[in-house]
Coordinates of C-alpha atoms and ligand atoms in Angstrom, one line a residue:
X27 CA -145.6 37.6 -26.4
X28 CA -148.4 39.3 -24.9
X29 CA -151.6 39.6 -26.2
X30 CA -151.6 43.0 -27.2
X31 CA -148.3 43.0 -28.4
X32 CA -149.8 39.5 -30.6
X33 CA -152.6 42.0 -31.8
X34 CA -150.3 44.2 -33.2
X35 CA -147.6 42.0 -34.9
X36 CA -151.0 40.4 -36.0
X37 CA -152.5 43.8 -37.6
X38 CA -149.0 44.3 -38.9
X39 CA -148.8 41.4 -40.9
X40 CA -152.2 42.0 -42.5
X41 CA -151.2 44.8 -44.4
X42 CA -149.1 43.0 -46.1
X43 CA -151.5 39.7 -46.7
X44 CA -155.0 39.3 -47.4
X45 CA -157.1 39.0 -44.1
X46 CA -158.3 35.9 -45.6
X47 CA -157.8 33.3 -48.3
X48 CA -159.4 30.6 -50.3
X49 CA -158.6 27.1 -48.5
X50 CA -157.8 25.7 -52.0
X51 CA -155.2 28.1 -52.6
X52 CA -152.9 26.7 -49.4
X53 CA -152.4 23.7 -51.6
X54 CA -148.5 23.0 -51.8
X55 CA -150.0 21.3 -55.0
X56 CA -151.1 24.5 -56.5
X57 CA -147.8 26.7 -55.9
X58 CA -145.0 24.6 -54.8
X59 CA -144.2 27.6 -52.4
X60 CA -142.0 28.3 -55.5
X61 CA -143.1 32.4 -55.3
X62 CA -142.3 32.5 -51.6
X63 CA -139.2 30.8 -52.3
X64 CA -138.1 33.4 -54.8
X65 CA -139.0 36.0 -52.6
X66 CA -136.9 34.4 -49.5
X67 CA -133.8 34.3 -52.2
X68 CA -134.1 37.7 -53.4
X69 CA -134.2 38.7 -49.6
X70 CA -131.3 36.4 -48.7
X71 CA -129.3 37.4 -51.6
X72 CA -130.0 41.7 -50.8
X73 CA -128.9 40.7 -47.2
X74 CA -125.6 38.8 -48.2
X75 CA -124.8 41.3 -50.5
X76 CA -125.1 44.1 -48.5
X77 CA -122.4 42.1 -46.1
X78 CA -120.2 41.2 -49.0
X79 CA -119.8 44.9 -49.2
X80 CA -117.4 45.0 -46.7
X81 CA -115.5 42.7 -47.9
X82 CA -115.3 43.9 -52.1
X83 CA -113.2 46.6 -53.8
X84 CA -114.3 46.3 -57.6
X85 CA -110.9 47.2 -59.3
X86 CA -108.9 44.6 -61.6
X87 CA -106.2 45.0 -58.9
X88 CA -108.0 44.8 -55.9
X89 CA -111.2 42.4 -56.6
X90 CA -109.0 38.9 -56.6
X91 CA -107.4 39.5 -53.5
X92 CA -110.5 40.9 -51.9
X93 CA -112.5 37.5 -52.2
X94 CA -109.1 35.7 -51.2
X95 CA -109.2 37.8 -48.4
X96 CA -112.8 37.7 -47.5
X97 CA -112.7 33.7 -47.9
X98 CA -109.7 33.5 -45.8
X99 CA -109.3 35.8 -43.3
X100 CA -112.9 37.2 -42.0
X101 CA -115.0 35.1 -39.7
X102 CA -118.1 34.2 -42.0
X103 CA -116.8 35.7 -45.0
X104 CA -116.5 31.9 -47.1
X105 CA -119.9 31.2 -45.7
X106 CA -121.3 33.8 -46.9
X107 CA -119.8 34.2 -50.1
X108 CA -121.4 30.6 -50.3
X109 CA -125.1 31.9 -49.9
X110 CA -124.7 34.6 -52.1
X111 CA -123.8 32.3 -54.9
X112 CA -125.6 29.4 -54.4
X113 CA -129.0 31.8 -53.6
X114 CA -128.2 33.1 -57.2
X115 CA -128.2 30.0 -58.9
X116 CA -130.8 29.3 -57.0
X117 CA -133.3 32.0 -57.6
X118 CA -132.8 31.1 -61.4
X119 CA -134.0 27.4 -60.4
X120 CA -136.6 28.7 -58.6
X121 CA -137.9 31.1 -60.4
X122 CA -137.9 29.0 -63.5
X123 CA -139.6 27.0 -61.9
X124 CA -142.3 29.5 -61.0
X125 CA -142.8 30.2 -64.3
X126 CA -143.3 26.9 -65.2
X127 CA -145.8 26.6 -62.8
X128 CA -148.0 29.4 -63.1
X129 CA -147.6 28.6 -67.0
X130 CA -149.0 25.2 -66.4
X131 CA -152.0 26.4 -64.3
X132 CA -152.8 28.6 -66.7
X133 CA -152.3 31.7 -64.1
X134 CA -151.3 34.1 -66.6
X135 CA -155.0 34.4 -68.6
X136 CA -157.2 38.0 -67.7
X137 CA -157.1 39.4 -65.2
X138 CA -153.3 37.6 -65.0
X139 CA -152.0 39.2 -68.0
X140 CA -150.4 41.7 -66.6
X141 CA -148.7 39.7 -64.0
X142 CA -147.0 37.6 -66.8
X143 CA -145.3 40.6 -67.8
X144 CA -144.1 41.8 -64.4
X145 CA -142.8 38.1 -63.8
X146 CA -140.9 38.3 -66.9
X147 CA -139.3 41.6 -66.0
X148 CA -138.3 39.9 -63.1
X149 CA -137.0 37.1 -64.1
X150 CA -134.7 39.0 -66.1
X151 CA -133.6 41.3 -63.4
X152 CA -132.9 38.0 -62.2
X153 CA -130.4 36.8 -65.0
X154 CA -128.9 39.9 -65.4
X155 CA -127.9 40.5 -61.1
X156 CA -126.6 36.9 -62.0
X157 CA -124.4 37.9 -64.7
X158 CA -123.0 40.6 -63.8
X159 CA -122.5 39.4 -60.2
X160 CA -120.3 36.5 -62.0
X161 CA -117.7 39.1 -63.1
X162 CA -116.9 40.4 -60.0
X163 CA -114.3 37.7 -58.2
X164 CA -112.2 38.8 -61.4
X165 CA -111.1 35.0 -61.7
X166 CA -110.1 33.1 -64.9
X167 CA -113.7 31.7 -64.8
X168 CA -115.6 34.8 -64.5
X169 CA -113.0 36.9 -66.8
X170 CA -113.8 34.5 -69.9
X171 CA -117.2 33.5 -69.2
X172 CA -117.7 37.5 -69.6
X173 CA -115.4 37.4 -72.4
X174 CA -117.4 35.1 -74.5
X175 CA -121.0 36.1 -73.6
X176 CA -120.3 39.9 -74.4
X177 CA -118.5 38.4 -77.9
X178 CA -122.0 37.5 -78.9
X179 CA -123.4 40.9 -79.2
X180 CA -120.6 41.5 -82.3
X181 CA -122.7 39.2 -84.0
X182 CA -125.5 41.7 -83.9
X183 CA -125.2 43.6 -87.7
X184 CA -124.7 47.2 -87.9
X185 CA -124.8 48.3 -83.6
X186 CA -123.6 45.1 -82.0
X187 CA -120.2 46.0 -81.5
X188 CA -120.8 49.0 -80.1
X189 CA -123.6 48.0 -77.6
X190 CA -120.7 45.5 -76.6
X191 CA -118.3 48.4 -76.1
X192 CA -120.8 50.5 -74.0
X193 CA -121.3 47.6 -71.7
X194 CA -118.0 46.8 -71.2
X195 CA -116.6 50.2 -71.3
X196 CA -113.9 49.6 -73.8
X197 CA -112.4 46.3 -76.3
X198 CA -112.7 43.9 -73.4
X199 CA -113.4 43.5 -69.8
X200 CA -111.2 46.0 -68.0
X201 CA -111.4 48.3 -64.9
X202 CA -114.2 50.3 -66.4
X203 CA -116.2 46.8 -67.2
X204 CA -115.8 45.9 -63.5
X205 CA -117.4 49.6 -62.3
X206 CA -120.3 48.7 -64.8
X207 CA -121.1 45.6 -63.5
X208 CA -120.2 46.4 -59.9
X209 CA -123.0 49.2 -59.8
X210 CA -125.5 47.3 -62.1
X211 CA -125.1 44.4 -59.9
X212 CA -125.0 46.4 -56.4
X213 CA -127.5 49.4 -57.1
X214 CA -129.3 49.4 -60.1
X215 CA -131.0 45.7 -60.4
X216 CA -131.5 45.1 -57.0
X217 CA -133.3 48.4 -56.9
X218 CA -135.3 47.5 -60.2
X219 CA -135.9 44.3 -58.5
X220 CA -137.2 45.5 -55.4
X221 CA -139.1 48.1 -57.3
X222 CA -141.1 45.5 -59.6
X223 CA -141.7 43.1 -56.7
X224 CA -144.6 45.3 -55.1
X225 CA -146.3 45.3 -58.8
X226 CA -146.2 41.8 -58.6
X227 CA -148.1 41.2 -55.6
X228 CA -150.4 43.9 -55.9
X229 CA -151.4 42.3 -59.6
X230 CA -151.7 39.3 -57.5
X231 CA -154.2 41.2 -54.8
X232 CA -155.9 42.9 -57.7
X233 CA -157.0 39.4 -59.4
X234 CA -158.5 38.4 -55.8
X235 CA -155.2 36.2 -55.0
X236 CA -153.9 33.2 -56.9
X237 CA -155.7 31.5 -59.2
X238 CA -158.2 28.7 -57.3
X239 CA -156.7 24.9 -58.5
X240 CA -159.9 22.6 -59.8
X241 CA -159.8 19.5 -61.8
X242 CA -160.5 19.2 -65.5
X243 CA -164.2 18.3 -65.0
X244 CA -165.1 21.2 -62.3
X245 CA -166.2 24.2 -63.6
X246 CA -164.3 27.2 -63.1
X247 CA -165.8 30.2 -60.7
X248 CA -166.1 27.6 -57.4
X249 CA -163.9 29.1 -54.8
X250 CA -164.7 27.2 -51.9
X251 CA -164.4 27.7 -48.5
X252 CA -162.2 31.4 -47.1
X253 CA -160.0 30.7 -43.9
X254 CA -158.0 33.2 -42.1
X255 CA -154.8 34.5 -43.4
X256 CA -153.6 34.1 -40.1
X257 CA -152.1 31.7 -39.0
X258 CA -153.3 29.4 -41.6
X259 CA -151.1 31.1 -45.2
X260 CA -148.8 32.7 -42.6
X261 CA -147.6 29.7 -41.0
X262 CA -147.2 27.7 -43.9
X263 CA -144.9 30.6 -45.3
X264 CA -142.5 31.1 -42.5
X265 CA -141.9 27.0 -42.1
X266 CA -141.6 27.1 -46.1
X267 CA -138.8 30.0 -45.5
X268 CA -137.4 28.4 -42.3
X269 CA -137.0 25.3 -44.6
X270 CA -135.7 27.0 -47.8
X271 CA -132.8 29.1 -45.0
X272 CA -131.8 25.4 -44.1
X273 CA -131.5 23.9 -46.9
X274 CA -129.4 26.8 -48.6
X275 CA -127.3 27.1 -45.4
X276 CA -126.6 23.3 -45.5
X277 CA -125.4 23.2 -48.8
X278 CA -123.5 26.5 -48.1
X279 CA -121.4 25.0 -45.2
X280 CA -120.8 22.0 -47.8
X281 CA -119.6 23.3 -51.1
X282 CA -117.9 26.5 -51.9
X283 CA -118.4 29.0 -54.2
X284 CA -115.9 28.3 -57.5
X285 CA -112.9 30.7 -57.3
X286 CA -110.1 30.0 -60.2
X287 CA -106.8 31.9 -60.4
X288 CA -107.0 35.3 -60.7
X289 CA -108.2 36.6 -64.3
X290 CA -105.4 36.5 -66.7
X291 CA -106.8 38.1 -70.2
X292 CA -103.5 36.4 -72.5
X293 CA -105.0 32.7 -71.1
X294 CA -108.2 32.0 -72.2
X295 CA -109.3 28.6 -70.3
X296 CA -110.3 25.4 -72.6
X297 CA -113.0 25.2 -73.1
X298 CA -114.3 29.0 -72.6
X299 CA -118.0 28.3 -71.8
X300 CA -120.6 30.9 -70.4
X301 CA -122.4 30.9 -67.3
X302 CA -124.3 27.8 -67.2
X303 CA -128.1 30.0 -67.9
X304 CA -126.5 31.1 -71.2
X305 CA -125.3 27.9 -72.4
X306 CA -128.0 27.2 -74.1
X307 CA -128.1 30.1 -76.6
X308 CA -123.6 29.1 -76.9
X309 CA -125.1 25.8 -77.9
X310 CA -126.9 26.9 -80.4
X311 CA -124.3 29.0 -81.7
X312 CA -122.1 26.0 -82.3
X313 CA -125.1 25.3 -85.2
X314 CA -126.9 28.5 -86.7
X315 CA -125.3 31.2 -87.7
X316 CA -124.5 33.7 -84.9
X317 CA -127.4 36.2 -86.1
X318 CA -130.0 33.4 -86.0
X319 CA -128.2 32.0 -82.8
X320 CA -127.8 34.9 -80.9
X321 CA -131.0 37.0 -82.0
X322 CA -133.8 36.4 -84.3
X323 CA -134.0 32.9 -82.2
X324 CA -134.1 34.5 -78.8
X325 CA -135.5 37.6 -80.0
X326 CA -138.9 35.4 -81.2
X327 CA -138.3 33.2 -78.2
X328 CA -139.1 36.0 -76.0
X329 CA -142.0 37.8 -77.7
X330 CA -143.2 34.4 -78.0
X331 CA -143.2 34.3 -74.1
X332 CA -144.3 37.9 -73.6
X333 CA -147.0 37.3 -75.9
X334 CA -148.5 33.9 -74.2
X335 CA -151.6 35.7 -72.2
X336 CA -152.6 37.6 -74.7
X337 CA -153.2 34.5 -77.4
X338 CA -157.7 34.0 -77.8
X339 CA -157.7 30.9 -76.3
X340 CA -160.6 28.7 -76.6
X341 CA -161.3 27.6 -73.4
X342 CA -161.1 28.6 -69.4
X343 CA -158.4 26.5 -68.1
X344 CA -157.3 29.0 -65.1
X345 CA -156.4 26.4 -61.9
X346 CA -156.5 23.1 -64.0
X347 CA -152.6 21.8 -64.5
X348 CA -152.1 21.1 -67.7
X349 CA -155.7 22.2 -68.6
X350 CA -156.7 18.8 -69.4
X351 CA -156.2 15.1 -69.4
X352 CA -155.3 15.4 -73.3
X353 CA -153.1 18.7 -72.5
X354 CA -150.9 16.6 -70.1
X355 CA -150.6 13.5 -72.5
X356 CA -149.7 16.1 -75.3
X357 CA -147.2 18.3 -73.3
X358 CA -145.6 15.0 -72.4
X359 CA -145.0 13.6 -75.9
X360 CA -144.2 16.9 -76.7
X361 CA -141.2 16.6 -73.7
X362 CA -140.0 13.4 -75.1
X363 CA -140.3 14.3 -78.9
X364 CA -138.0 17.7 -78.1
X365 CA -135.5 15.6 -76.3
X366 CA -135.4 13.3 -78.8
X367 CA -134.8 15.7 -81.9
X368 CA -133.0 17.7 -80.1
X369 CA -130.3 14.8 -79.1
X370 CA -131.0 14.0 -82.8
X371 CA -130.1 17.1 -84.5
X372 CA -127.3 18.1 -82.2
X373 CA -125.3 14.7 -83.2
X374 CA -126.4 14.8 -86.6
X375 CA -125.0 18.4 -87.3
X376 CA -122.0 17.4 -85.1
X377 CA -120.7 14.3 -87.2
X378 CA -122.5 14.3 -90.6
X379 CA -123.4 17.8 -92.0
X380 CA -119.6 19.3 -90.7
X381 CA -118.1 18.3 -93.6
X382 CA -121.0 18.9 -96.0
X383 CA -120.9 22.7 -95.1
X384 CA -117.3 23.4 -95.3
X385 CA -116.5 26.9 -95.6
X386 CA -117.1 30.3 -93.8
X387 CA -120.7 30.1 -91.8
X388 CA -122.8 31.9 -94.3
X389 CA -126.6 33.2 -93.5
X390 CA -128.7 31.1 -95.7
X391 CA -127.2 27.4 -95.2
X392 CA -126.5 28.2 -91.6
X393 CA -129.4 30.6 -90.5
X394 CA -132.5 30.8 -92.8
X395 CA -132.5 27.0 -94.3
X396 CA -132.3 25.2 -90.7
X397 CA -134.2 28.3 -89.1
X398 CA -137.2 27.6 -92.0
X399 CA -137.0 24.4 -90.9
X400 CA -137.5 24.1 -87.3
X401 CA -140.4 27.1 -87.7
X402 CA -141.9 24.7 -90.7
X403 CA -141.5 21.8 -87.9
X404 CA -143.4 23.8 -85.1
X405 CA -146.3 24.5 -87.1
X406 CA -146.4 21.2 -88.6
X407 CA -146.5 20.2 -85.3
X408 CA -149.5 22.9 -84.1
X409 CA -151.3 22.1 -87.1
X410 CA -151.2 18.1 -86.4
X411 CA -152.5 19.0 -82.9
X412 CA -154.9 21.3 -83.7
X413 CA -156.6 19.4 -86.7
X414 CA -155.0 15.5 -86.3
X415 CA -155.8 15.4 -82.5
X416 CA -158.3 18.1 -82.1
X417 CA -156.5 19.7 -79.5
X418 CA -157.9 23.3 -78.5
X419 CA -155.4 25.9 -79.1
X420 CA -154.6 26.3 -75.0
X421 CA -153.5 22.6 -75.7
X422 CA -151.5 23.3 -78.8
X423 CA -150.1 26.0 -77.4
X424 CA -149.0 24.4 -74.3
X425 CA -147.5 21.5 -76.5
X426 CA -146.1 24.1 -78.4
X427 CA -143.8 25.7 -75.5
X428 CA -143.4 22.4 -73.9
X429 CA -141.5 21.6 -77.2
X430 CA -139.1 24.3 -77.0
X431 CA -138.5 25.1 -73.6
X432 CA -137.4 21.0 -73.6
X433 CA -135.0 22.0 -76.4
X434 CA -133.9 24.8 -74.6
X435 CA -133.0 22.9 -71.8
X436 CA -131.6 20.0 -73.4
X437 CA -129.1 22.5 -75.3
X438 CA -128.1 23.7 -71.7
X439 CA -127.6 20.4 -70.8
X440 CA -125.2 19.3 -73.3
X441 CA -123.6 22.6 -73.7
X442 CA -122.9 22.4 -69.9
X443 CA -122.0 19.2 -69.3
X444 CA -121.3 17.2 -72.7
X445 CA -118.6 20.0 -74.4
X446 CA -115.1 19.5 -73.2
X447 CA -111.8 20.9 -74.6
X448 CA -112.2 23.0 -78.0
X449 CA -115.8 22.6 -77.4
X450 CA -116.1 19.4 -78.7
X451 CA -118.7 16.7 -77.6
X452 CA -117.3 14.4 -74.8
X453 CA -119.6 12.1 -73.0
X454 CA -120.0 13.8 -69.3
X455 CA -118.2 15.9 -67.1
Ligands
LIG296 C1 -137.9 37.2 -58.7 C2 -138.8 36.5 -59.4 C3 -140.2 36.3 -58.8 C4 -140.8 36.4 -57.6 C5 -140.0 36.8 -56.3 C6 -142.2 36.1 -57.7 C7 -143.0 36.0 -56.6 C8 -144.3 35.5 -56.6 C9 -145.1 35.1 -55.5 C10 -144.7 35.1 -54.0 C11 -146.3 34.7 -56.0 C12 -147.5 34.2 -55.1 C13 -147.8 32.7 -55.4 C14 -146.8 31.7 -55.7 O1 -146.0 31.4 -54.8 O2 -146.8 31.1 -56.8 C15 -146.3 34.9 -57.4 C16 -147.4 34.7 -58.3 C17 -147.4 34.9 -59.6 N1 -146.2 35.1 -60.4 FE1 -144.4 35.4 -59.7 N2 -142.5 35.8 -59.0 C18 -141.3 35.9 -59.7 C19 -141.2 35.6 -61.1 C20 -142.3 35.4 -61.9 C21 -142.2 35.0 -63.3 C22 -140.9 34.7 -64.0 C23 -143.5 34.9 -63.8 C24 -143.9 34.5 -65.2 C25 -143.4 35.0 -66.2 C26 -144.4 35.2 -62.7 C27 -145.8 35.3 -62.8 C28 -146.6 35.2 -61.7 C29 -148.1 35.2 -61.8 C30 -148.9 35.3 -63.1 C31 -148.5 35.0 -60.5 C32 -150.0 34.8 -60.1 C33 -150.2 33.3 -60.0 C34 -151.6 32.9 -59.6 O3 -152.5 33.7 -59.6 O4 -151.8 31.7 -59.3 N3 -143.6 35.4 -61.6 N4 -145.1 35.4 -57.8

């Protein structure tokens, strides 16, 4: 490259990225590149797509033999499918992750707030390009997986049926359901995606870039030495894509994307399970009733989440994990008390309260007794914090989420890997 040809990739660039940035944030301690990696996916997965293209007719005749025909017959067309999917999955890991992360650093309190927000959007673009992308090989997996995820919304009183029926465009998944998902999946999220994604970085340039990592005994406000975007951020990003394109590449020339016969609507697979991201909320259908399962729990969970940066908290705990020594002791008994009554209850309702309950599923044994319960648990458990431990409330409330997000994922766990045939508990597989 020449040098003025350097100059001008080099004044390129730095519209994009800050001309300079505060050493501390360069930390693989601070972001875990988990941001940039998301950003690589989502590019990776636009880029596949758009190839896939080619390949896809989205009709209930067609689709099957499409993917056959794409996996066996065009040069690439296996290896790609393989991206595609496993950058999916992926960009769920990762962006979880993300969230976790910036949760932990406390990178969503003002002038964050707003940022939070955007993520969230995002990350739900995220699940949604997911699900609907899982329709589209029209394969026993993907047929039923929709099947049973869509049957949740008939548990919504009064309009759940007919959201259900919107979505899918009739009764069940049919040729209509496949044009739905086709074009949310292939037009409208990506677009929403790529429409959100410039908000989120420019929240991020508005707040003066990422939040500057400091230990529990520095005061907040010491930025530290600036060095030059370039090539000190810049370089660190491209090797942190280079190494994220490897990675997914190798474990795309290794293990295939799942294909099952083709979708046969009189066969429903046993067990029928959802996606693996939704197991979770099937888990916890197997135990509330669906109302509290399916929507005043999830419902709350995610105003909870939305609602995170804009709790009064008590202290300034922007760039230290965990914001303190005691914040990370409590978030990790809070990890090992959620697995443990999580493990607990699960069992519990499993083998002894079965038989106790017999009959239809009604509201209050099912849903507002055991719901009362866990919200008389979590503030029990707030309370203890706040007054027992004299946590502040940024600890409490980092305890707090610790405590359920560990229960959501323990649910996921065992509703992915721990139900076998008829749903019933099995020990692995
Ligand atoms: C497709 C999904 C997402 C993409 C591509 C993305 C991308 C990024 C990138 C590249 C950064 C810069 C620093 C870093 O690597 O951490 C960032 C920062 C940030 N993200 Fe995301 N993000 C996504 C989802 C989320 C989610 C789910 C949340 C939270 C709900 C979130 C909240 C934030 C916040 C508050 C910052 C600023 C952090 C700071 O100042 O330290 N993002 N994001």
């Amino acid at each position: 490259m020449s040098n003025d040809q350097r100059k001008y990739f080099r004044n390129l660039l730095l519209h994009f990225r800050p001309s300079e940035v505060p050493e501390r944030t360069l930390r693989l301690s601070l972001t875990w590149s988990l941001g940039g990696m998301a950003v690589v996916l989502v590019f990776l997965l636009i880029g596949t797509g758009l190839l896939l293209k080619f390949a896809y007719e989205p009709s209930p005749e067609r689709a099957y033999d499409s993917i056959v025909y794409l996996e066996s017959q065009i040069p690439f067309g296996q290896l790609i499918r393989n991206i595609h999917r496993w950058s999916g999955n992926g960009l769920i890991f990762v962006g979880f992750l993300h969230l976790l992360r910036v949760f932990y650093t406390g990178a969503f309190m003002a002038p964050r707030q707003l940022n939070w927000i955007f993520g969230l959007a995002l990350f739900t673009a995220v699940i949604f390009s997911n699900f609907t992308g899982y329709l589209l090989p029209w394969d026993q997996i993907a047929y039923w997986a929709i099947t049973i995820s869509t049957s949740m919304l008939d548990y919504l009183p009064g309009v759940g049926t007919a959201i259900k029926q919107w979505i899918l465009g009739g009764t069940e998944p049919g040729p209509a359901t496949l044009i739905n998902f086709y074009a949310l999946h292939t037009a409208i999220l990506p677009a929403l995606l790529l429409f959100v994604l410039p908000f989120h970085f420019w929240r991020i340039r508005k707040a003066n870039g990422l939040v500057i990592p400091r230990s529990p005994i520095e005061e907040p406000g010491t930025t530290g030495p600036m060095v030059d975007a370039m090539p000190h951020l810049i370089v660190r990003e491209v090797a942190m894509a280079l190494l994220l394109l490897a990675t997914v590449l190798a474990i795309s020339m290794f293990f295939n994307a799942p294909l099952a016969e083709q979708a046969n609507p009189g066969l429903s697979p046993n067990p029928t399970k959802a996606p693996w991201y939704f197991m979770g909320l099937q888990e916890l259908l197997m135990h509330f009733h669906p109302v509290f399962s399916v929507f005043v729990i999830p419902l709350i969970l995610v105003a909870g989440l939305a609602y995170i940066p804009y709790i009064n908290y008590q202290a300034e705990t922007a760039g230290v994990w965990f914001c303190s020594h005691k914040g990370r002791k409590m978030a990790l008994v809070a990890v090992i008390i959620a697995i443990v009554t999580t493990l607990a209850a699960v069992l519990a309702d499993e083998f002894l309260t079965r038989d106790s309950l017999a009959g239809p599923p009604n509201m209050i044994n099912n849903g507002l007794v055991p719901f009362a319960v866990i919200v008389a648990a979590c503030t029990g458990f707030y309370v203890l914090l706040r007054k027992g431990f004299k946590a502040n409330n940024n600890e409490a409330v980092q305890a707090l989420f610790t405590l359920l997000v560990t229960a959501f994922v323990v649910l996921t766990v065992i509703g992915v890997w721990f139900r076998g045939t008829g749903m019933q508990l099995m020990w692995a597989g």
